[in-house]
Structures are given as structure tokens and as C-alpha cells.
Amino acid sequence: MAFKIGLLGLGTVGTGTVQILLNPAQRHPLVQELELYRVGVRSLAKPRSVALPPSLITTDLDAIVTDPEVDIVVEVIGGLEPARSLILKAIAHGKHVVTANKAAIARYGAEIFTAAEAAGVYVLLEAAVGGGIPVIEPLKQSLCANRILTVTGIINGTTNYILTRMQTEGGDFADILADAQRLGYAEADPTADVDGMDAADKIAILASLAFGGRIKLPEVHCEGIRQVSAADIAYADKLGFVIKLLAVAKRESQLPTESTEQLQLRVHPTLVPKSHPLASVNDVNNAILIEGDPIGQVMFFGPGAGAGPTASAIMADILNIAAILKVQQSGTVRSHGTPVLDPLLACSHQSYCTIVPIEALVTRFYARFLTRDSPGVIGKLGTCFGNHDVSLESIVQTGLRDNLAEIVVVTHHVREGNFRTALDEIRAMEAVSSIASTLRVL
Amino acid sequence: MAFKIGLLGLGTVGTGTVQILLNPAQRHPLVQELELYRVGVRSLAKPRSVALPPSLITTDLDAIVTDPEVDIVVEVIGGLEPARSLILKAIAHGKHVVTANKAAIARYGAEIFTAAEAAGVYVLLEAAVGGGIPVIEPLKQSLCANRILTVTGIINGTTNYILTRMQTEGGDFADILADAQRLGYAEADPTADVDGMDAADKIAILASLAFGGRIKLPEVHCEGIRQVSAADIAYADKLGFVIKLLAVAKRESQLPTESTEQLQLRVHPTLVPKSHPLASVNDVNNAILIEGDPIGQVMFFGPGAGAGPTASAIMADILNIAAILKVQQSGTVRSHGTPVLDPLLACSHQSYCTIVPIEALVTRFYARFLTRDSPGVIGKLGTCFGNHDVSLESIVQTGLRDNLAEIVVVTHHVREGNFRTALDEIRAMEAVSSIASTLRVL
């Protein structure tokens, strides 16, 4: 008996998924037990690159998620609505759900997973983070015995592409963004990518899985890459760093306790030492570095987007559900209640993680100041930082820019709140024209 | 109801596993449903770094694998016997098996998996390849919809450590091996590592999973790193390469066919371009690069050995079995026969993969010759290669060594059989003192 798939959306990822379903040779034999049963689209008139019988295709998406014949609903339409409502309706009708929708899961995960648990169905989302890179399932299964300490990812391909080109070409952000838009690597409205919101959605999902608690998305501290300039990249390079947009989720306390988890959760451009495994992740590639006890550091690397990789992840989720349904349907006697869900694949967090405010973060900073070349300005900066317990590793006048003296500061590990208070004071100084950039150092 | 674990072996990995079982806090809650029920050791007298009730420990390993109470047998004693017999006896008694034993699985996999399928039990082996790096389970599950094209790995930590030190220090193989032995990174008898046999075991296992067929271990072409010299590493560096011991499994034909798979399967030192993701995998780290359709390239990176990482992998397998048993035990009615195994986790290959002989391999070569500095020797070499259809990219006299002229050749893609025939002819030339090394180029 085949497992019947109801596919919502026939864009890039939907088409990639159909192409695998229609070409099972040399893939796992279980692919042949899947039946593409219905495909929901917005417009029947739109030309498609896959040939499907017209009887399969419908614009009535509601009819798919409520069809008693459908076993698994695959949602690849994206966006918040109607995706959220369709997912919830599919769950209410007892369908398992596979989705690539990071935005909907990051915002409505609590609602969706609560409904899924009550209905005894799976909601899998490997494709939501890192495109084709296996990371959700390894977190749930392969690393499940670990106490996860940190998840650090380059999980937005557009910004990594822009930063890589800024690094190799020496260009400025605005020019390369424009070129990336022309080439299709950045969207016409690049906000979600370049301002870090897409990465924030994804790290919220990863943190929830890694630390076993729900995440309130607005609590993710989020800075994008608009402030990163060619000058910063050049100075970072001299100091032995590359600049990457990192998404970081970190257990604040290293000690096991009974209370809810205290987490750092943040997205920001970061100076990464060139020898670090994430430093050489370039172009549109993604990578997720996970540190756990007792595993140490493991990294997952690959294409962070694209039809093929994302379809690979979608199909993995479909096949995992099909495999477990085969086990369940063959199981030993049990006469009542909903079936028990696989405790590694299902998501049953009840409590919320506590997110530590960014002011409490202890990290190293890089900052670049433009100052009027008055004698003693380095001394003034140094004194001000010292007054606020911000210990400096180096403070260097790097040259002149626009008739202003450019001063680059790198701190030791300091409390972010202290650093910001010092910056506020520095910003008010007569001798200081502007704070051109402040970046964290990994 | 807890799942009862019978642990065979309390060495490094066994101890690491016990430490996770005894410290479940902040790990997946399912860890708390596992019960360490029996531990089999060779000697009761040996001091242990974990405190266990004496009643748990026994030297009677047979009693563990036949105990009706035991659900999952964990084999971490290593070696071929009694590991193989204990695994088979456990299977015969209906136990699921988790093992880190690459040597036994690479040799007796067919026997073991046939028995497991007949008995309706799982034999999981994440820890057998890449230490803690999730790669077996991602291959089985996350990448299962892909048509795998190549698996390329740095999967032996000892040789990678030696090659990394040769690269950074400029030292020769024998000296650094001796130092690695002193430091505990290489064993007193380093044969299995430095001659590539350990990597051959592991790539045979990965190939079997990636290409869905059994592998005859002696068919893996296997060369170690003893012939790699400081001179080769220095020349490779100048040419833009690092030298790594790669294990490669590659589908020979890219076209889906109905026949059995034709594979390249080989372990050898290889010139890897410095920009390649595997080039920066250093020290005892492992990495496995998998290329599939439609995913493209993904890489898994991390610690290839050690108690913690390996225990993490062992525990993942245990928890996966426990999770699926919970599903199975709660399943719908079925009154007869053995339970259906999860088709992604179980291993049911029947046919053997066909391994293409190494002579048929088409690859690029690097070779280094020591010749008597007679005029025209470069011409003689060039002519000989040309006569055998071996097209050269470069042929350079790099200098003098031991009063001999040193000539380094890099070929285009050529058939290995042709290259070898040319080498046989060159070896017989009066002007040629020796062929110092021949290495393949990725």
C-alpha cells in the first residue's frame, strides 16, 4: 500500500520534490512506495517544468489537507498565511506534515507542535534550515544523547555570498548587494536576508531542538550586515579574521540544572578567526557547527538553498515518516488511544527557554571610530573604556579617512552592557565624529 | 518500562557510554528510559574509572547476549573474535545490536545483516565510521532520497595527524610516526592505520550504505602513506595541493541502470587542491564529503575518534532503537510474523556491488623520479608516457637530490593501466634511478 502525498505548492522546491518522486531509480526503494496523489497550486494556467496528469492538480488546497486519502501533506508554498492555516487543518485531519517553512515554524511552532502532538502526527522540517544539509534530523537523532552547548551557524546564503564577495573583491556592501540582486542571489526586497531576520528564524528553530524548549522569536537579538564596510573587512583581514553573519545559540550555564534553560540567542556579523572551521565557508554555502558533551565539535556543511538540496531534505522527511508508519502499522497489539510518536522525531517541548538579554553577553568586540585628529583622542577613548571595565587588547590609529583619523579598537572579553555604556559616552565626545562600526569577535 | 542494555566491553568507549547513561540530565529524556542491565568485561580485577555495582559486572559475555531480559546488546570490545560470535548469538536471541566494530562489520557484514533481517532486529553502527560524526544515520535517513554519486572521506585520524604534521613541520614520515606513537596518536603496531586498512574497512561500510549493495573487502584498492615523503609534500604545496589519505567510493556510471552497481572503491594518499573542503581537515579530525543527486555536495566534519565522540554515536544508536521500539510496541493490530523493521534503519542488501579494477580508473597522477642527469631524460620520459596515451600537464626538473636529478610529472586525466604500463617501461630505463613516488590527484 503506497503512502499518498498531498503537495502544496509547485514552485522551485515543489518541482524538485516531484522530480525525485517521478525518478525513483537508484534511490532508496521506499521512494517507490510513495504516491504523488494531489498537487495544490495557485494557478492552473502557469507553465510547469514537470509533466503531471491534469487530474492531479488543483487550486483547492483545502481539499488536499482534508482529503481522507492523503497520508502526508507537504507544504512548500512558504510565507505565513495560508501556510499556517493549511498546516493546522492538515494536522486536525490527521495528516503528517512536512514543511520547508522556517518563517511559519519560527512564529507558530508552539501552536503547530501542540496540535501535532494532540493529533498524534509528525511535523518534520529538515528543509527549513540549511537547505539540503542534514542538520535537523542529526540534532534530533544522531546527537540526541549529547548535552548541546552551542549551535553556531552560517545559515543565510545571501549574506554569506555578499560577505564572501566583499572579502575577495574588496567592494562595499551596497554595490555588491545590487550586483547580487541582478544575479538572482538576493531578492528585490533583501530585508529578511541582509537584516538577519531569516537567520533569526532559523537559529530559533535550531535552538528549540538543541536545547529542548520553545523560543519566543522576538527575543532573538538580531543585527544584519548593512553596517559592514569594505574598511572593516580589510582591518579584520589584517587582524587575522574574516567577517561572517553568524547565528549563535549558546547554553549560558554549563552546569546541568533542573530549571529552564538560559540561552544566548543572537544573529550578528562577527569576526571569525581564519583558522576556524566556519571561516572557510564561502559563497551561498551554509554550515552549522554544533558543540556538545561528550561529542565535542561537529560541523555540517553544504548548499544552503536551491531546488535540489531543499527537495532532498523534503524527501528525507517524507521517507522517514513513511518508514515509521510501516513500523507502526506492523506493530504489536494495542487497542486504544492515539499511536505513540517516535520520541526522537516528535517535538513535545512545553516550556520556554529563557533568553539572556544581550547586555549580559560577555564577548570580545571590534569597533572602528572616526575622530577629529586632535592629540590625545586615543587616550580619551582608552580612559573611557577603562572607566567602564572594558579591557582593551589593542587600540590603533589606522590612518585617515575623509580627513578624519580612523581608530580601530579590539577588546578582551567584556560585558556587552559595559561596552555599550562606554560607546554612549564616546559618541558624545567632541573629538569623535562617528562610531563607524561595532562588531563582535568569535 | 525501561529498555535493558547489555554492554560488552568497558574500555574507553564502553566507559564513555556508561558515563552518559549515568548522567542523563540535559540530554534527551529518552536516556532516562534506558537501564544499564549488565556489563561484560574480561577481568573483574581491573580498576575502572566509573563506579558500577559489582552485581552488574560479569566476565560471562555469553550470558549477557543470551539473557532474556536484555533488549539491546552494545558491542564495544572490538576485534574480530569473540565480537563476531557474540553479535551473532545476540541476534539469534532476538537482541538488537549496537556496535562500533568496523573491522567485524566490514568482514562479516553480510552474515551479520542476513541474520539480523531473519531475526527482525536492528544492527546499528554509527560509531564504526568517523567516531562521533553523524554520517551513517544521515546516509541512511537524511540523504536516502538521493542517488549517491561519490563518498570521499578522511576517515583515519592517525594518518591525518601524521600528514598534517608533515605538512606543517616539513618532517619525514618515519620521524613523525615515531613521535605520534610516543604521544599516543599512533599505535605500537601502526599497520592498520598507516597502510590504509582501517580506512578500507570504513569506506567499505560507507559504500555499502551509500550504494545499497554488499562489498567484498579485498576488492577495496588500498595504499597507505608510508611512501609519502617530505619532498612530495613540499612539491604538492608548490603546485597548490595538500596530501591527504582519502577513501573514495564512486559510482562508475552516472546513468541509472537496472544492473548491479559498478563502483570505484579505493584508499590512497591523494593530492587535494587547497581550496577543496577536505584540504583544511587537519590533525585527528575526520570529514566525509558526500555528493548526491539532487543534493550536490555536503560534508560532515568532526572528531574521528575518542571516548566521548564514539560514545555519543553509540548512544544515538541505542536511543534510535529505543524510540522505534516504543512506536512498534504501541502500533496497531498485527497478529503474526516478525515485526517489520524500519526500512531506512535496517540493512537488507542482497546483491554485491561490482568493483571496477584499479587499472580501469581514470584519474590524474603526480609522480616523482630520480634520474641520472643525462641530457634528454625529460624527453625520454615524455615520449614513453606519450606512447602509452598518458597526456602530461607538466614535467619539471625540480633540482638535484643525492646527486640525482629529480623530475616531477603531473598528468592530465589518464587511464591508470596505461600509466602503470608506462611506469614499468620507465623503471627499466638506464637513465632512471628510481620512481620515488606516485600519487593520485583529486
CSV table of C-alpha atoms in Angstrom, one decimal, chain A residues 20 23 25-28 30 122 126 132-134 137-138 141-147 251 255-257 261 277 280 293-295 297-303 308-309 312 315-316 319-320 323-324 326-334 339-344, chain B residues 20 23 25-28 30 122 126 132-134 137-138 141-147 251 255-257 261 277 280 293-295 297-303 308-309 312 315-316 319-320 323-324 326-334 339-344:
chain,number,residue,atom,x,y,z
A,20,ILE,CA,12.5,12.8,-7.2
A,23,ASN,CA,12.5,9.2,-10.8
A,25,ALA,CA,15.8,4.6,-9.8
A,26,GLN,CA,19.0,4.2,-7.7
A,27,ARG,CA,17.3,5.9,-4.7
A,28,HIS,CA,16.1,4.1,-1.6
A,30,LEU,CA,11.0,3.1,-0.2
A,122,TYR,CA,4.6,14.3,12.8
A,126,GLU,CA,14.6,19.4,7.7
A,132,GLY,CA,19.7,20.2,1.9
A,133,ILE,CA,22.3,19.9,4.7
A,134,PRO,CA,21.2,17.3,7.2
A,137,GLU,CA,17.5,15.2,11.9
A,138,PRO,CA,21.1,14.7,13.1
A,141,GLN,CA,18.6,11.7,16.4
A,142,SER,CA,22.4,11.4,15.9
A,143,LEU,CA,23.3,13.9,18.6
A,144,CYS,CA,20.3,13.2,20.9
A,145,ALA,CA,22.5,11.8,23.7
A,146,ASN,CA,24.5,15.0,23.9
A,147,ARG,CA,24.1,17.9,26.2
A,251,ARG,CA,23.7,27.5,26.8
A,255,LEU,CA,26.1,23.2,34.7
A,256,PRO,CA,23.1,20.8,34.4
A,257,THR,CA,20.2,22.2,36.5
A,261,GLU,CA,17.4,26.6,30.1
A,277,PRO,CA,36.1,25.8,10.5
A,280,SER,CA,36.2,29.0,5.0
A,293,ASP,CA,29.1,17.0,25.6
A,294,PRO,CA,30.6,14.5,25.0
A,295,ILE,CA,30.9,14.8,21.3
A,297,GLN,CA,32.6,19.9,17.8
A,298,VAL,CA,30.9,18.6,14.7
A,299,MET,CA,30.2,20.6,11.6
A,300,PHE,CA,27.6,20.1,8.8
A,301,PHE,CA,28.4,21.9,5.6
A,302,GLY,CA,26.7,22.2,2.2
A,303,PRO,CA,24.4,24.1,-0.1
A,308,GLY,CA,17.7,20.1,-5.5
A,309,PRO,CA,19.1,20.4,-2.0
A,312,SER,CA,16.4,16.3,-0.9
A,315,MET,CA,12.0,13.8,0.6
A,316,ALA,CA,14.1,12.7,3.6
A,319,LEU,CA,10.6,8.9,3.7
A,320,ASN,CA,11.2,9.0,7.4
A,323,ALA,CA,9.3,4.3,7.3
A,324,ILE,CA,8.0,4.8,10.7
A,326,LYS,CA,5.4,0.9,8.2
A,327,VAL,CA,6.8,0.0,11.6
A,328,GLN,CA,3.7,1.4,13.4
A,329,GLN,CA,1.3,-0.4,11.1
A,330,SER,CA,3.1,-3.7,11.7
A,331,GLY,CA,3.3,-3.3,15.5
A,332,THR,CA,2.1,-5.5,18.2
A,333,VAL,CA,-1.4,-5.4,19.6
A,334,ARG,CA,-2.7,-2.2,21.1
A,339,PRO,CA,-0.3,5.8,18.4
A,340,VAL,CA,2.8,6.7,20.3
A,341,LEU,CA,5.0,9.0,18.3
A,342,ASP,CA,8.7,8.4,17.9
A,343,PRO,CA,10.1,10.4,20.8
A,344,LEU,CA,13.2,11.5,18.9
B,20,ILE,CA,26.2,9.2,29.5
B,23,ASN,CA,24.2,11.3,33.7
B,25,ALA,CA,20.4,15.5,32.8
B,26,GLN,CA,20.0,17.9,29.9
B,27,ARG,CA,20.1,15.1,27.4
B,28,HIS,CA,17.1,13.7,25.6
B,30,LEU,CA,14.6,9.0,26.5
B,122,TYR,CA,18.5,-3.9,14.1
B,126,GLU,CA,27.2,4.8,13.7
B,132,GLY,CA,31.1,10.8,16.8
B,133,ILE,CA,30.4,12.4,13.4
B,134,PRO,CA,26.9,11.6,12.3
B,137,GLU,CA,22.4,7.7,10.0
B,138,PRO,CA,22.4,10.8,7.7
B,141,GLN,CA,17.9,8.7,6.6
B,142,SER,CA,18.6,12.3,5.7
B,143,LEU,CA,20.1,11.5,2.3
B,144,CYS,CA,18.0,8.5,1.5
B,145,ALA,CA,16.2,10.1,-1.4
B,146,ASN,CA,19.4,10.9,-3.2
B,147,ARG,CA,21.2,8.9,-5.9
B,251,ARG,CA,29.6,5.3,-8.8
B,255,LEU,CA,23.3,6.7,-15.6
B,256,PRO,CA,20.6,4.9,-13.6
B,257,THR,CA,20.5,1.3,-14.8
B,261,GLU,CA,26.2,-1.0,-9.2
B,277,PRO,CA,36.7,21.5,1.6
B,280,SER,CA,41.6,22.0,5.6
B,293,ASP,CA,21.7,13.9,-6.9
B,294,PRO,CA,19.9,16.2,-6.3
B,295,ILE,CA,21.6,17.4,-3.1
B,297,GLN,CA,27.9,18.2,-2.0
B,298,VAL,CA,27.5,18.0,1.7
B,299,MET,CA,30.3,17.5,4.2
B,300,PHE,CA,30.3,16.1,7.7
B,301,PHE,CA,33.2,17.1,9.9
B,302,GLY,CA,34.3,16.4,13.4
B,303,PRO,CA,36.4,14.3,15.8
B,308,GLY,CA,33.3,11.0,24.1
B,309,PRO,CA,32.6,11.3,20.4
B,312,SER,CA,27.9,9.8,21.5
B,315,MET,CA,24.2,6.3,22.5
B,316,ALA,CA,22.5,7.7,19.4
B,319,LEU,CA,18.2,5.7,21.6
B,320,ASN,CA,17.1,5.3,18.0
B,323,ALA,CA,12.5,5.2,20.1
B,324,ILE,CA,11.4,2.8,17.3
B,326,LYS,CA,8.3,2.5,21.5
B,327,VAL,CA,6.5,3.0,18.3
B,328,GLN,CA,6.4,-0.6,17.4
B,329,GLN,CA,5.1,-1.6,20.8
B,330,SER,CA,2.3,0.9,20.5
B,331,GLY,CA,1.4,0.0,17.0
B,332,THR,CA,-1.9,-1.1,15.6
B,333,VAL,CA,-3.1,-4.7,15.5
B,334,ARG,CA,-1.0,-7.4,13.8
B,339,PRO,CA,7.7,-7.1,13.3
B,340,VAL,CA,8.5,-5.1,10.2
B,341,LEU,CA,11.8,-3.3,10.5
B,342,ASP,CA,12.2,0.4,9.7
B,343,PRO,CA,13.3,0.2,6.1
B,344,LEU,CA,15.7,3.1,6.4
